[in-house]
């Protein structure tokens, strides 16, 4: 699943940009990121840092919560990437946006196969 977590005071504008950003063949960035996995906030628990964004994304996944180790995180902030890595995610710093090269970097660093001792909440039911 693809999610978005960002600091901004105008989440509705960010969503409009995502919905208008065409990737090709009529596919938009917004169509890939469901509303329920979009956390664009910069006050309260969401400031400073991205820990609250990551926790909310983790908990909102439609298949049930995942482990941070199952997340691939992209951000332009070194500090946010270090925070994500500290939680267990694979983080890739992307100055100027996510590119195919950065996606491939993240996928190469992402662990393959199931992790020993890690179970998603819905697997235990």
PDB file of C-alpha atoms in Angstrom:
ATOM      1  CA  UNK A   1       0.000   0.000   0.000  1.00  0.00           C
ATOM      2  CA  UNK A   2       1.105   3.573  -0.615  1.00  0.00           C
ATOM      3  CA  UNK A   3       0.557   6.268   2.012  1.00  0.00           C
ATOM      4  CA  UNK A   4       1.431   9.942   2.389  1.00  0.00           C
ATOM      5  CA  UNK A   5       2.507  11.801   5.503  1.00  0.00           C
ATOM      6  CA  UNK A   6       3.484  15.435   5.280  1.00  0.00           C
ATOM      7  CA  UNK A   7       3.697  18.688   7.218  1.00  0.00           C
ATOM      8  CA  UNK A   8       1.387  21.292   5.704  1.00  0.00           C
ATOM      9  CA  UNK A   9      -1.369  23.598   6.905  1.00  0.00           C
ATOM     10  CA  UNK A  10      -3.527  23.053   3.788  1.00  0.00           C
ATOM     11  CA  UNK A  11      -4.110  19.293   3.482  1.00  0.00           C
ATOM     12  CA  UNK A  12      -6.979  19.791   1.029  1.00  0.00           C
ATOM     13  CA  UNK A  13      -4.652  21.660  -1.356  1.00  0.00           C
ATOM     14  CA  UNK A  14      -2.048  18.909  -1.077  1.00  0.00           C
ATOM     15  CA  UNK A  15      -4.696  16.334  -1.891  1.00  0.00           C
ATOM     16  CA  UNK A  16      -5.803  18.344  -4.939  1.00  0.00           C
ATOM     17  CA  UNK A  17      -2.217  18.436  -6.199  1.00  0.00           C
ATOM     18  CA  UNK A  18      -1.924  14.659  -5.718  1.00  0.00           C
ATOM     19  CA  UNK A  19      -5.221  14.117  -7.538  1.00  0.00           C
ATOM     20  CA  UNK A  20      -4.041  16.257 -10.479  1.00  0.00           C
ATOM     21  CA  UNK A  21      -0.508  14.835 -10.746  1.00  0.00           C
ATOM     22  CA  UNK A  22      -0.766  12.509 -13.761  1.00  0.00           C
ATOM     23  CA  UNK A  23       1.695   9.615 -13.819  1.00  0.00           C
ATOM     24  CA  UNK A  24       0.560   8.333 -17.209  1.00  0.00           C
ATOM     25  CA  UNK A  25      -2.423   6.780 -18.970  1.00  0.00           C
ATOM     26  CA  UNK A  26      -4.834   8.723 -16.752  1.00  0.00           C
ATOM     27  CA  UNK A  27      -3.306   7.333 -13.550  1.00  0.00           C
ATOM     28  CA  UNK A  28      -2.799  10.009 -10.904  1.00  0.00           C
ATOM     29  CA  UNK A  29      -0.639  10.015  -7.792  1.00  0.00           C
ATOM     30  CA  UNK A  30      -3.807  10.654  -5.779  1.00  0.00           C
ATOM     31  CA  UNK A  31      -5.454   7.497  -7.145  1.00  0.00           C
ATOM     32  CA  UNK A  32      -2.584   5.464  -5.661  1.00  0.00           C
ATOM     33  CA  UNK A  33      -2.838   6.992  -2.178  1.00  0.00           C
ATOM     34  CA  UNK A  34      -6.191   6.383  -0.477  1.00  0.00           C
ATOM     35  CA  UNK A  35      -7.690   9.191   1.618  1.00  0.00           C
ATOM     36  CA  UNK A  36      -7.488   7.024   4.739  1.00  0.00           C
ATOM     37  CA  UNK A  37      -3.710   6.701   4.259  1.00  0.00           C
ATOM     38  CA  UNK A  38      -3.122  10.426   3.772  1.00  0.00           C
ATOM     39  CA  UNK A  39      -1.887  12.241   6.894  1.00  0.00           C
ATOM     40  CA  UNK A  40      -1.075  15.856   6.051  1.00  0.00           C
ATOM     41  CA  UNK A  41      -0.849  17.651   9.375  1.00  0.00           C
ATOM     42  CA  UNK A  42       1.648  19.867  11.171  1.00  0.00           C
ATOM     43  CA  UNK A  43       0.225  20.570  14.619  1.00  0.00           C
ATOM     44  CA  UNK A  44      -0.240  18.720  17.879  1.00  0.00           C
ATOM     45  CA  UNK A  45       1.240  15.236  17.804  1.00  0.00           C
ATOM     46  CA  UNK A  46       2.275  15.770  14.171  1.00  0.00           C
ATOM     47  CA  UNK A  47       4.831  18.476  15.002  1.00  0.00           C
ATOM     48  CA  UNK A  48       7.746  18.312  15.037  1.00  0.00           C
ATOM     49  CA  UNK A  49       8.919  15.193  13.245  1.00  0.00           C
ATOM     50  CA  UNK A  50       7.197  12.380  11.402  1.00  0.00           C
ATOM     51  CA  UNK A  51       6.770   9.796  14.171  1.00  0.00           C
ATOM     52  CA  UNK A  52       3.013  10.439  14.515  1.00  0.00           C
ATOM     53  CA  UNK A  53       2.575  10.309  10.729  1.00  0.00           C
ATOM     54  CA  UNK A  54       4.340   6.937  10.601  1.00  0.00           C
ATOM     55  CA  UNK A  55       2.339   5.532  13.526  1.00  0.00           C
ATOM     56  CA  UNK A  56      -0.967   6.647  11.990  1.00  0.00           C
ATOM     57  CA  UNK A  57      -0.032   5.164   8.618  1.00  0.00           C
ATOM     58  CA  UNK A  58       1.021   1.905  10.281  1.00  0.00           C
ATOM     59  CA  UNK A  59      -2.267   1.661  12.185  1.00  0.00           C
ATOM     60  CA  UNK A  60      -4.521   2.672   9.255  1.00  0.00           C
ATOM     61  CA  UNK A  61      -3.476   0.004   6.747  1.00  0.00           C
ATOM     62  CA  UNK A  62      -6.506  -1.849   5.451  1.00  0.00           C
ATOM     63  CA  UNK A  63      -4.887  -5.248   6.123  1.00  0.00           C
ATOM     64  CA  UNK A  64      -4.280  -4.276   9.726  1.00  0.00           C
ATOM     65  CA  UNK A  65      -1.303  -2.679  11.416  1.00  0.00           C
ATOM     66  CA  UNK A  66       2.143  -3.557  10.115  1.00  0.00           C
ATOM     67  CA  UNK A  67       5.546  -3.470  11.740  1.00  0.00           C
ATOM     68  CA  UNK A  68       7.739  -0.450  11.053  1.00  0.00           C
ATOM     69  CA  UNK A  69      10.229  -2.927   9.574  1.00  0.00           C
ATOM     70  CA  UNK A  70       7.681  -3.514   6.793  1.00  0.00           C
ATOM     71  CA  UNK A  71       7.734   0.156   5.754  1.00  0.00           C
ATOM     72  CA  UNK A  72       9.720   1.822   2.999  1.00  0.00           C
ATOM     73  CA  UNK A  73       9.921   5.559   3.776  1.00  0.00           C
ATOM     74  CA  UNK A  74      10.914   8.446   1.475  1.00  0.00           C
ATOM     75  CA  UNK A  75      11.519  12.013   2.666  1.00  0.00           C
ATOM     76  CA  UNK A  76      13.673  15.030   1.880  1.00  0.00           C
ATOM     77  CA  UNK A  77      14.607  15.488   5.541  1.00  0.00           C
ATOM     78  CA  UNK A  78      17.662  13.739   6.967  1.00  0.00           C
ATOM     79  CA  UNK A  79      16.139  13.970  10.452  1.00  0.00           C
ATOM     80  CA  UNK A  80      12.835  12.383   9.343  1.00  0.00           C
ATOM     81  CA  UNK A  81      14.739   9.559   7.650  1.00  0.00           C
ATOM     82  CA  UNK A  82      16.776   8.936  10.818  1.00  0.00           C
ATOM     83  CA  UNK A  83      13.556   8.900  12.858  1.00  0.00           C
ATOM     84  CA  UNK A  84      11.987   6.342  10.495  1.00  0.00           C
ATOM     85  CA  UNK A  85      15.107   4.185  10.598  1.00  0.00           C
ATOM     86  CA  UNK A  86      15.117   4.416  14.391  1.00  0.00           C
ATOM     87  CA  UNK A  87      11.588   2.976  14.380  1.00  0.00           C
ATOM     88  CA  UNK A  88      12.757   0.155  12.086  1.00  0.00           C
ATOM     89  CA  UNK A  89      11.691   1.346   8.619  1.00  0.00           C
ATOM     90  CA  UNK A  90      13.956   1.485   5.586  1.00  0.00           C
ATOM     91  CA  UNK A  91      14.356   5.195   4.812  1.00  0.00           C
ATOM     92  CA  UNK A  92      15.614   6.890   1.659  1.00  0.00           C
ATOM     93  CA  UNK A  93      16.374  10.609   1.558  1.00  0.00           C
ATOM     94  CA  UNK A  94      14.977  12.177  -1.612  1.00  0.00           C
ATOM     95  CA  UNK A  95      15.947  15.782  -2.248  1.00  0.00           C
ATOM     96  CA  UNK A  96      13.842  17.006  -5.167  1.00  0.00           C
ATOM     97  CA  UNK A  97      11.298  14.191  -5.013  1.00  0.00           C
ATOM     98  CA  UNK A  98      11.077  10.434  -5.352  1.00  0.00           C
ATOM     99  CA  UNK A  99      12.619   9.085  -8.545  1.00  0.00           C
ATOM    100  CA  UNK A 100      12.863   5.618 -10.033  1.00  0.00           C
ATOM    101  CA  UNK A 101      16.502   5.539  -8.890  1.00  0.00           C
ATOM    102  CA  UNK A 102      15.472   6.347  -5.281  1.00  0.00           C
ATOM    103  CA  UNK A 103      12.682   3.760  -5.397  1.00  0.00           C
ATOM    104  CA  UNK A 104      15.175   1.145  -6.594  1.00  0.00           C
ATOM    105  CA  UNK A 105      17.616   2.169  -3.845  1.00  0.00           C
ATOM    106  CA  UNK A 106      14.901   1.619  -1.255  1.00  0.00           C
ATOM    107  CA  UNK A 107      13.848  -1.715  -2.727  1.00  0.00           C
ATOM    108  CA  UNK A 108      17.471  -2.936  -2.756  1.00  0.00           C
ATOM    109  CA  UNK A 109      17.778  -2.045   0.933  1.00  0.00           C
ATOM    110  CA  UNK A 110      14.404  -3.524   1.827  1.00  0.00           C
ATOM    111  CA  UNK A 111      14.661  -6.973   3.465  1.00  0.00           C
ATOM    112  CA  UNK A 112      13.406  -9.865   1.356  1.00  0.00           C
ATOM    113  CA  UNK A 113      11.031 -12.489   2.645  1.00  0.00           C
ATOM    114  CA  UNK A 114       9.198 -12.739   5.949  1.00  0.00           C
ATOM    115  CA  UNK A 115      10.907 -11.571   9.102  1.00  0.00           C
ATOM    116  CA  UNK A 116      11.389 -14.062  11.912  1.00  0.00           C
ATOM    117  CA  UNK A 117       9.237 -13.232  14.898  1.00  0.00           C
ATOM    118  CA  UNK A 118       7.272 -10.520  13.102  1.00  0.00           C
ATOM    119  CA  UNK A 119       3.552 -11.016  12.642  1.00  0.00           C
ATOM    120  CA  UNK A 120       1.015  -8.564  11.381  1.00  0.00           C
ATOM    121  CA  UNK A 121      -1.952  -8.169  13.692  1.00  0.00           C
ATOM    122  CA  UNK A 122      -4.383  -9.703  11.172  1.00  0.00           C
ATOM    123  CA  UNK A 123      -2.165 -12.822  10.840  1.00  0.00           C
ATOM    124  CA  UNK A 124      -2.785 -13.654  14.496  1.00  0.00           C
ATOM    125  CA  UNK A 125      -6.584 -13.825  14.166  1.00  0.00           C
TER     126      UNK A 125
END
